[in-house]
Amino acid sequence: TYIVPTAAIFVTDDKDKQAAALLNNMRVYGTCCLTLMALVVFVGVKYVNKLALVFLACVVLSIMAIYAGVIRTVIEPPDFPICLLGNRSLENHNFDKCMKTEVVKNVTYTTKLWSQFCTSEYLNASCDEYFTLNNVTEIQGIPGLLSGVIKDNLWGDYGPADMLIEKKSQPSIAAKDNSEDYQKPYVFNDIATYFTLLVGIYFPSVTGIMAGSNRSGDLRDAQRSIPIGTILAIVTTSFIYISCVVLFGACIEGVVLRDKFGDSVKKTLVIGTLAWPSPWVIVIGSFFSCCGAGLQSLTGAPRLLQAIAHDGIVPFLQVFGHGKANGEPTWALLLTAGICEIGILIASLDAVAPILSMFFLMCYLFVNLACAVQTLLRTPNWRPRFKFYHWTLSFLGMSLCLSLMFISSWYYALVAMVIAGCIYKYIEYRGAEKAWGDGIRGLSLNAARYALIRLEEAPPHTKNWRPQLLVLCKLDSNLAVKHPRLLSFTTQLKAGKGLTIVCSVLEGTYMARGGDARTGQQNLKAAMSVERTKGFSHVVVSSNLRDGFSLLIQAAGLGGMKHNAVLMAWPAGWKQAPQSYPWKNFIETVRETTSAHQALLVAKNIDHFPGNQERLKEGTIDVWWIVHDGGLLMLLPFLLRQHKVWRKCKMRIFTVAHMDDNSIQMKKDLQMFLYHLRLDAEVEVVEMHESDISAFTYEKTLVMEQRSQMLKQMQLSRTEREREIQSITDESRGSIKRKRSLVTDTPSPSTLQVPRTCIPQDEAQLIHDRNTASHSAMNDKDAAATPDRVHMTWTKDKLVNERIKNREGHMGVKDIFNMKPEWENLNQSNVRRMHTAVKLNEAVVKKSQNSQLVLLNMPGPPKNKQGDENYMEFLEVLMEGLDRVLLVRGGGREVITIYS
């Protein structure tokens, strides 16, 4: 109805209903045109191509007619009058003469315009105040190219809805009462006008540049045709649009240009009046231009939708991948036509155009972004044939699209971005994996490379330390995960943060078991997905398990993203194993982690640990803090309680003291230490006989006493000591009773309290190295002097028999955590060690038998491998009677600090 107003089906004289009547006309004619165009496209794209030439010829003729009409206005402007009352534009539907009165044979008569503003047709009638104060003026709506009207039209004249359209340069006298203006035949703005809104309305007229790309499958040489055709289309349309805007502003009055429905010119087509030789050229050209654009959309969009459906990117769209035998997208065409019909039923171009602009701009934004990203990443397969290209052009285009989205309508822009994000996440979650890559993956690879390089520049600070786990899983004969609860515990400990590498080892050669390795890795991934373990999986094939575990401990990870802790299950059936390989591999793994300065976590009865779906309603996580080993024992319960499985469990910390120690002061000191660490835990001091604990802490006590002596020599002030409280590495957990003799056959009795002193990290490490070296030399010397005895595996029964034979149990014992070469010999030292293990186990069982989880310090393996079986027996006795146990061995560095 814009093109041919006289063809309107719905007509009304009520001003309030005219807009609705116009939209109804658009719905009827739009539906008819859409049906015809859909039928043409359904017949075949070749008919669209044939019709496109006809449509193009008509559009070119109409454009030439406009330019010819503009030139003609220089010689003879068309007679196209409009009527102004003061400076206000008037609707001329109900009058034919632009005057208040006319004189016929010396008699003054009122005109039809008079009756629009006055109560009657007589001269003495009461008239509108503004009508009385202002004169009526008739001006030309198309004054011509040389009229200078472009000066008035050069600047914007925006306003709110229902604002009067006025010619600012025309004189006018304002009336006092304007309340009745809306009932008068003035021309008003139907909507609020501002620059950004008009940009959004205008933008869809320049969105045909992707037509060639959408039909690339139908082009003979797409690589040659698309660049040339697209550039020529952009240049041609840009010139036509810009020149038309300038020429219209130079030839047509502003009040006519702002008259959206042509009320001031009796709904006559203004551009048709301007064109030469006939307005019908513009009518036909406009109609065919609309049909041509519609046919291009109905041709390109279904093919694009069909391609998406064939690729399986969006699963629920797969039904639209079907079509006729010749490949025509029948179902996709029906969906496209249905979407178009929705727009027709909305009818208001002012409401539809901004929505279309948003999605076109989103499309162009992502096209530019893809080009820029591919260029910046220097992707080898990104080889554009068009040579005159630089990534800054794509980046500029992307920025302009994004800016234009928010300039046009910020709320539509946000809605479009949310819809695009939802589609992307849906495709990512449900979409099919395809062989072609994407720029996001390239960005991720570059970002990962950059991050790994930065991580390797400096070691992590204690504040940033978190367990980066290497999980050693065992596969059964069917290559399935034997202990899936190990993965559950990993998830609970990590909560999706940090690095997790789940590995397994197969015995054999890779040539023979390469397929098994791939199957096992797939099973690992499946188990990790079920247990919601976020990380990486890897299965290696080695000639034996020992070498495979060693390889993983040494080489797993990449750059700065390497593991700092190893998690494995306790070999439950090591006693019943027909061969000694299981427990020997276990001990060698312990030695490997110690040599690599990595923490070790060993879970006993891992199959009894709670799953991710379980919720522990109550209970405790008990930490038996025998030796300070970097603070890992403190940190692990805190991390576990962050997960919903362990969240309601309370944390308890047990420390061990002598009978004659000040247990109350020790408890206060430990509570203050936990307060500084911001850990919420109950503290309990367990008193044991001196012989029961001195064996457990011999090596650590020796090192701590030597360090304490060094601190005295350095004469550190009390302030400096408290400032260094967070750098505790291997010092005493209590106020140690120092003696002048540092190396004796029997260690001095000591009380365990929270340490208050420390030394700088470099000096502390130096002292630790020297002390360890001297201590090892002393042990070797003692071992050499000890005669060989009968080798035995220690059990409780053997312990009882040995205690009957040897009544010297009251003598001082050595550190059972320092497995010296005497482990392989049947001597009094083994008796005392086993005695200490039994006593310590009795204390742990008494206090923590009903706890949800028990964390214990894990002693190191013996230096002499002949004592490995005794070491396994000692660990077994230490954990006897406990259901869920986690043995923890630190990696030799502080992992917790009092500073945020």
Short mmCIF file of C-alpha atoms in Angstrom, two decimals, residues 226-595:
data_model
loop_
_atom_site.label_atom_id
_atom_site.label_comp_id
_atom_site.label_asym_id
_atom_site.label_seq_id
_atom_site.Cartn_x
_atom_site.Cartn_y
_atom_site.Cartn_z
CA ILE A 226 31.86 -14.42 -5.06
CA PRO A 227 34.64 -11.84 -4.46
CA ILE A 228 33.99 -9.98 -7.71
CA GLY A 229 30.22 -10.07 -7.38
CA THR A 230 30.23 -9.07 -3.71
CA ILE A 231 32.59 -6.13 -4.17
CA LEU A 232 30.73 -4.87 -7.22
CA ALA A 233 27.41 -5.22 -5.38
CA ILE A 234 28.72 -3.24 -2.40
CA VAL A 235 30.18 -0.49 -4.57
CA THR A 236 27.07 -0.23 -6.77
CA THR A 237 24.53 -0.22 -3.97
CA SER A 238 26.58 2.16 -1.84
CA PHE A 239 26.77 4.65 -4.70
CA ILE A 240 23.05 4.35 -5.51
CA TYR A 241 21.89 4.63 -1.91
CA ILE A 242 24.13 7.54 -0.98
CA SER A 243 23.43 9.45 -4.17
CA CYS A 244 19.67 8.92 -3.81
CA VAL A 245 19.71 10.16 -0.22
CA VAL A 246 21.59 13.31 -1.24
CA LEU A 247 19.46 13.96 -4.35
CA PHE A 248 16.18 13.43 -2.50
CA GLY A 249 17.29 15.88 0.16
CA ALA A 250 18.21 18.41 -2.54
CA CYS A 251 14.94 18.11 -4.50
CA ILE A 252 12.13 17.41 -1.99
CA GLU A 253 10.81 19.50 0.88
CA GLY A 254 11.57 18.22 4.37
CA VAL A 255 7.91 18.17 5.44
CA VAL A 256 7.20 15.83 2.53
CA LEU A 257 10.18 13.59 3.32
CA ARG A 258 9.02 13.24 6.93
CA ASP A 259 5.42 12.54 5.87
CA LYS A 260 5.59 8.75 6.17
CA PHE A 261 2.22 7.88 4.66
CA GLY A 262 1.99 10.77 2.15
CA ASP A 263 -1.01 12.40 3.85
CA SER A 264 0.02 15.88 2.71
CA VAL A 265 0.13 14.83 -0.97
CA LYS A 266 -3.03 12.69 -1.10
CA LYS A 267 -0.95 9.52 -0.65
CA THR A 268 0.71 10.05 -4.01
CA LEU A 269 4.02 8.21 -4.52
CA VAL A 270 6.56 11.03 -4.14
CA ILE A 271 9.43 9.23 -5.89
CA GLY A 272 7.02 8.29 -8.70
CA THR A 273 6.18 11.97 -9.13
CA LEU A 274 9.90 12.84 -9.17
CA ALA A 275 10.81 10.14 -11.72
CA TRP A 276 10.65 10.59 -15.46
CA PRO A 277 8.90 9.73 -17.74
CA SER A 278 6.11 8.06 -15.71
CA PRO A 279 5.36 7.16 -12.07
CA TRP A 280 4.49 3.65 -13.21
CA VAL A 281 8.18 2.96 -13.85
CA ILE A 282 8.81 3.40 -10.13
CA VAL A 283 5.74 1.37 -9.19
CA ILE A 284 6.86 -1.56 -11.35
CA GLY A 285 10.50 -1.23 -10.36
CA SER A 286 9.71 -1.09 -6.64
CA PHE A 287 7.44 -4.12 -6.88
CA PHE A 288 9.98 -6.19 -8.77
CA SER A 289 12.77 -5.04 -6.48
CA CYS A 290 10.85 -6.33 -3.49
CA CYS A 291 10.06 -9.58 -5.30
CA GLY A 292 13.70 -10.01 -6.35
CA ALA A 293 14.98 -9.52 -2.80
CA GLY A 294 12.34 -11.91 -1.53
CA LEU A 295 13.27 -14.56 -4.10
CA GLN A 296 16.95 -14.26 -3.19
CA SER A 297 16.14 -14.77 0.49
CA LEU A 298 13.83 -17.70 -0.24
CA THR A 299 16.56 -19.23 -2.39
CA GLY A 300 19.58 -18.72 -0.13
CA ALA A 301 18.13 -19.22 3.34
CA PRO A 302 16.65 -22.72 2.75
CA ARG A 303 19.92 -23.93 1.25
CA LEU A 304 21.85 -22.64 4.21
CA LEU A 305 19.39 -24.33 6.55
CA GLN A 306 19.64 -27.57 4.56
CA ALA A 307 23.44 -27.49 4.80
CA ILE A 308 23.24 -27.02 8.57
CA ALA A 309 20.79 -29.92 8.82
CA HIS A 310 23.03 -32.19 6.70
CA ASP A 311 26.05 -31.40 8.88
CA GLY A 312 24.10 -32.38 11.98
CA ILE A 313 25.24 -29.25 13.79
CA VAL A 314 21.82 -28.74 15.34
CA PRO A 315 20.22 -32.18 15.88
CA PHE A 316 16.56 -31.10 15.92
CA LEU A 317 16.98 -29.47 12.48
CA GLN A 318 17.94 -32.71 10.73
CA VAL A 319 14.43 -33.15 9.32
CA PHE A 320 14.99 -30.03 7.21
CA GLY A 321 17.90 -31.68 5.43
CA HIS A 322 15.50 -33.66 3.25
CA GLY A 323 14.28 -32.37 -0.09
CA LYS A 324 13.42 -33.32 -3.64
CA ALA A 325 15.44 -35.76 -5.70
CA ASN A 326 17.29 -32.91 -7.41
CA GLY A 327 18.43 -31.54 -4.05
CA GLU A 328 15.92 -28.71 -3.72
CA PRO A 329 15.36 -28.02 0.02
CA THR A 330 11.61 -28.55 0.24
CA TRP A 331 11.22 -28.74 4.02
CA ALA A 332 13.70 -25.95 4.60
CA LEU A 333 11.74 -23.79 2.13
CA LEU A 334 8.53 -24.40 4.06
CA LEU A 335 10.18 -23.36 7.33
CA THR A 336 11.65 -20.23 5.72
CA ALA A 337 8.29 -19.29 4.25
CA GLY A 338 6.67 -19.79 7.66
CA ILE A 339 9.19 -17.45 9.28
CA CYS A 340 8.58 -14.89 6.54
CA GLU A 341 4.84 -15.14 7.11
CA ILE A 342 5.37 -14.31 10.77
CA GLY A 343 7.09 -11.11 9.72
CA ILE A 344 4.26 -10.31 7.31
CA LEU A 345 1.67 -10.83 10.02
CA ILE A 346 3.55 -8.42 12.27
CA ALA A 347 3.24 -6.08 9.28
CA SER A 348 4.88 -3.04 10.88
CA LEU A 349 8.20 -2.51 9.14
CA ASP A 350 9.29 -0.26 11.97
CA ALA A 351 8.98 -3.21 14.38
CA VAL A 352 10.37 -5.92 12.09
CA ALA A 353 13.30 -4.03 10.56
CA PRO A 354 15.34 -3.59 13.80
CA ILE A 355 15.00 -7.30 14.57
CA LEU A 356 16.23 -8.22 11.09
CA SER A 357 19.07 -5.73 11.47
CA MET A 358 20.27 -7.39 14.66
CA PHE A 359 20.56 -10.85 13.12
CA PHE A 360 22.15 -9.58 9.92
CA LEU A 361 24.66 -7.63 12.00
CA MET A 362 25.33 -10.72 14.13
CA CYS A 363 25.97 -12.71 10.96
CA TYR A 364 28.39 -10.12 9.57
CA LEU A 365 30.05 -9.76 12.98
CA PHE A 366 30.86 -13.46 13.19
CA VAL A 367 32.03 -13.60 9.57
CA ASN A 368 34.46 -10.76 10.24
CA LEU A 369 35.50 -12.29 13.54
CA ALA A 370 36.21 -15.64 11.90
CA CYS A 371 38.36 -14.02 9.21
CA ALA A 372 40.30 -11.94 11.73
CA VAL A 373 40.89 -14.87 14.08
CA GLN A 374 42.04 -17.20 11.32
CA THR A 375 44.49 -14.59 10.09
CA LEU A 376 45.87 -13.77 13.54
CA LEU A 377 46.31 -17.45 14.38
CA ARG A 378 48.15 -17.98 11.06
CA THR A 379 46.20 -21.15 10.44
CA PRO A 380 47.94 -23.08 7.62
CA ASN A 381 44.65 -23.90 5.89
CA TRP A 382 43.51 -20.26 5.91
CA ARG A 383 44.56 -19.25 2.39
CA PRO A 384 42.15 -16.60 1.05
CA ARG A 385 42.34 -16.20 -2.72
CA PHE A 386 41.55 -12.50 -2.41
CA LYS A 387 44.97 -10.95 -1.87
CA PHE A 388 43.99 -7.40 -0.96
CA TYR A 389 43.04 -8.29 2.56
CA HIS A 390 44.27 -7.46 6.03
CA TRP A 391 42.96 -8.65 9.36
CA THR A 392 42.45 -5.06 10.54
CA LEU A 393 39.67 -4.69 7.96
CA SER A 394 37.83 -7.64 9.47
CA PHE A 395 38.39 -6.32 12.96
CA LEU A 396 37.10 -2.91 11.92
CA GLY A 397 34.03 -4.50 10.32
CA MET A 398 33.37 -6.56 13.44
CA SER A 399 33.65 -3.48 15.65
CA LEU A 400 31.31 -1.51 13.42
CA CYS A 401 28.74 -4.30 13.46
CA LEU A 402 28.85 -4.56 17.24
CA SER A 403 28.62 -0.79 17.64
CA LEU A 404 25.76 -0.55 15.17
CA MET A 405 23.82 -3.23 17.04
CA PHE A 406 23.82 -1.22 20.25
CA ILE A 407 23.37 2.09 18.42
CA SER A 408 20.26 0.79 16.72
CA SER A 409 18.62 -0.81 19.74
CA TRP A 410 20.54 -1.93 22.82
CA TYR A 411 17.76 -4.21 24.09
CA TYR A 412 17.33 -5.92 20.71
CA ALA A 413 21.12 -6.30 20.61
CA LEU A 414 21.16 -8.01 23.99
CA VAL A 415 18.30 -10.32 22.98
CA ALA A 416 20.08 -11.25 19.74
CA MET A 417 23.34 -11.95 21.59
CA VAL A 418 21.56 -14.11 24.17
CA ILE A 419 19.83 -16.10 21.41
CA ALA A 420 23.14 -16.54 19.56
CA GLY A 421 24.84 -17.64 22.79
CA CYS A 422 22.11 -20.17 23.52
CA ILE A 423 22.37 -21.59 20.01
CA TYR A 424 26.15 -21.85 20.34
CA LYS A 425 25.97 -23.62 23.70
CA TYR A 426 23.28 -25.97 22.38
CA ILE A 427 25.45 -26.83 19.38
CA GLU A 428 28.43 -27.31 21.69
CA TYR A 429 26.42 -29.60 23.98
CA ARG A 430 24.36 -31.57 21.49
CA GLY A 431 25.88 -30.87 18.10
CA ALA A 432 27.74 -33.43 16.05
CA GLU A 433 31.52 -33.37 15.85
CA LYS A 434 32.75 -32.52 12.38
CA ALA A 435 36.07 -32.81 10.63
CA TRP A 436 36.35 -29.07 10.06
CA GLY A 437 37.89 -27.06 12.87
CA ASP A 438 36.89 -23.75 14.36
CA GLY A 439 38.62 -20.55 15.37
CA ILE A 440 37.72 -20.97 19.05
CA ARG A 441 39.85 -24.12 19.22
CA GLY A 442 42.73 -22.27 17.61
CA LEU A 443 42.39 -19.49 20.17
CA SER A 444 42.32 -22.07 22.95
CA LEU A 445 45.53 -23.69 21.69
CA ASN A 446 47.31 -20.35 21.51
CA ALA A 447 46.08 -19.34 24.94
CA ALA A 448 47.14 -22.69 26.39
CA ARG A 449 50.61 -22.39 24.85
CA TYR A 450 51.01 -18.89 26.21
CA ALA A 451 49.81 -19.90 29.67
CA LEU A 452 52.13 -22.93 29.81
CA ILE A 453 55.13 -20.79 28.89
CA ARG A 454 54.23 -18.25 31.57
CA LEU A 455 53.75 -20.98 34.18
CA GLU A 456 57.26 -22.28 33.60
CA GLU A 457 58.87 -18.89 34.20
CA ALA A 458 58.65 -19.17 37.99
CA PRO A 459 57.70 -21.89 40.52
CA PRO A 460 54.26 -21.56 42.11
CA HIS A 461 53.97 -19.70 45.40
CA THR A 462 52.65 -21.42 48.48
CA LYS A 463 49.49 -19.30 48.28
CA ASN A 464 48.76 -20.74 44.82
CA TRP A 465 49.57 -24.34 45.69
CA ARG A 466 46.86 -26.91 45.13
CA PRO A 467 47.14 -30.67 44.60
CA GLN A 468 47.76 -31.35 40.92
CA LEU A 469 46.98 -35.03 40.90
CA LEU A 470 48.43 -37.91 38.96
CA VAL A 471 45.90 -40.68 39.60
CA LEU A 472 47.29 -44.18 39.08
CA CYS A 473 44.32 -46.37 38.12
CA LYS A 474 44.35 -50.09 37.62
CA LEU A 475 42.48 -51.75 34.77
CA ASP A 476 41.02 -55.21 35.10
CA SER A 477 41.22 -58.01 32.54
CA ASN A 478 38.37 -56.38 30.57
CA LEU A 479 40.28 -53.06 30.49
CA ALA A 480 37.65 -51.46 32.77
CA VAL A 481 38.54 -49.29 35.74
CA LYS A 482 38.98 -51.56 38.74
CA HIS A 483 38.43 -48.87 41.41
CA PRO A 484 36.01 -46.21 40.09
CA ARG A 485 35.72 -44.75 43.60
CA LEU A 486 39.29 -43.57 43.18
CA LEU A 487 37.95 -41.21 40.51
CA SER A 488 35.09 -40.20 42.80
CA PHE A 489 37.55 -39.30 45.52
CA THR A 490 39.59 -37.32 42.98
CA THR A 491 36.50 -35.31 42.03
CA GLN A 492 35.72 -34.63 45.68
CA LEU A 493 39.26 -33.55 46.37
CA LYS A 494 39.66 -31.38 43.29
CA ALA A 495 36.13 -29.99 42.80
CA GLY A 496 36.96 -29.43 39.13
CA LYS A 497 39.94 -27.18 39.90
CA GLY A 498 43.56 -27.62 38.94
CA LEU A 499 45.19 -30.41 36.97
CA THR A 500 44.08 -34.04 37.06
CA ILE A 501 45.80 -36.73 35.02
CA VAL A 502 44.32 -40.22 35.23
CA CYS A 503 46.75 -42.86 34.01
CA SER A 504 47.15 -46.59 33.81
CA VAL A 505 49.86 -48.99 32.68
CA LEU A 506 49.53 -52.13 30.55
CA GLU A 507 52.26 -54.74 30.42
CA GLY A 508 53.59 -55.73 27.01
CA THR A 509 54.69 -53.92 23.86
CA TYR A 510 52.88 -51.11 22.16
CA MET A 511 52.89 -52.93 18.84
CA ALA A 512 51.01 -55.81 20.42
CA ARG A 513 48.76 -53.92 22.82
CA GLY A 514 48.24 -50.57 21.09
CA GLY A 515 44.57 -51.38 20.55
CA ASP A 516 44.16 -52.33 24.21
CA ALA A 517 45.74 -49.02 25.21
CA ARG A 518 43.24 -47.08 23.12
CA THR A 519 40.35 -49.12 24.49
CA GLY A 520 41.57 -48.63 28.05
CA GLN A 521 41.88 -44.89 27.50
CA GLN A 522 38.32 -44.74 26.20
CA ASN A 523 37.17 -46.66 29.27
CA LEU A 524 39.08 -44.23 31.47
CA LYS A 525 37.36 -41.29 29.78
CA ALA A 526 33.98 -42.93 30.20
CA ALA A 527 34.61 -43.60 33.88
CA MET A 528 35.81 -40.02 34.38
CA SER A 529 32.66 -38.75 32.72
CA VAL A 530 30.47 -40.90 34.97
CA GLU A 531 32.32 -39.76 38.10
CA ARG A 532 32.45 -36.15 36.82
CA THR A 533 36.23 -36.06 37.02
CA LYS A 534 37.55 -33.20 34.93
CA GLY A 535 41.02 -33.86 33.59
CA PHE A 536 43.07 -35.88 31.14
CA SER A 537 43.43 -39.62 30.69
CA HIS A 538 46.32 -41.63 29.35
CA VAL A 539 47.22 -45.30 29.12
CA VAL A 540 50.80 -46.34 28.43
CA VAL A 541 52.22 -49.73 27.48
CA SER A 542 55.45 -50.77 29.17
CA SER A 543 57.47 -53.94 29.48
CA ASN A 544 56.62 -53.98 33.19
CA LEU A 545 54.45 -52.00 35.58
CA ARG A 546 57.44 -50.68 37.50
CA ASP A 547 58.89 -48.89 34.48
CA GLY A 548 55.47 -47.67 33.40
CA PHE A 549 54.73 -46.02 36.75
CA SER A 550 58.22 -44.52 36.81
CA LEU A 551 57.70 -43.06 33.34
CA LEU A 552 54.36 -41.53 34.31
CA ILE A 553 55.71 -40.00 37.51
CA GLN A 554 58.61 -38.46 35.61
CA ALA A 555 56.99 -37.36 32.36
CA ALA A 556 53.26 -36.79 32.93
CA GLY A 557 52.07 -33.23 32.37
CA LEU A 558 53.48 -30.50 30.16
CA GLY A 559 55.63 -27.54 31.10
CA GLY A 560 54.30 -25.77 34.15
CA MET A 561 51.19 -27.96 34.16
CA LYS A 562 52.77 -30.93 35.89
CA HIS A 563 51.47 -32.94 38.78
CA ASN A 564 52.79 -32.37 42.28
CA ALA A 565 50.97 -35.25 43.98
CA VAL A 566 50.28 -38.88 43.19
CA LEU A 567 47.07 -40.63 44.25
CA MET A 568 46.84 -44.41 44.28
CA ALA A 569 45.00 -47.23 46.02
CA TRP A 570 46.54 -49.41 48.73
CA PRO A 571 47.39 -52.91 47.40
CA ALA A 572 44.89 -54.71 49.60
CA GLY A 573 45.77 -58.27 48.64
CA TRP A 574 49.53 -57.96 48.70
CA LYS A 575 49.93 -60.79 51.24
CA GLN A 576 47.89 -63.27 49.19
CA ALA A 577 49.50 -62.36 45.86
CA PRO A 578 51.28 -65.36 44.31
CA GLN A 579 54.17 -63.11 43.41
CA SER A 580 55.75 -60.18 45.19
CA TYR A 581 55.31 -57.79 42.29
CA PRO A 582 52.27 -55.87 43.65
CA TRP A 583 53.85 -54.69 46.88
CA LYS A 584 57.28 -54.26 45.33
CA ASN A 585 55.78 -52.03 42.63
CA PHE A 586 53.97 -50.11 45.35
CA ILE A 587 57.14 -49.48 47.35
CA GLU A 588 59.08 -48.50 44.24
CA THR A 589 56.31 -46.03 43.40
CA VAL A 590 56.69 -44.55 46.88
CA ARG A 591 60.42 -44.20 46.29
CA GLU A 592 59.85 -42.61 42.89
CA THR A 593 57.51 -39.96 44.29
CA THR A 594 59.94 -39.21 47.11
CA SER A 595 62.81 -38.79 44.67
#
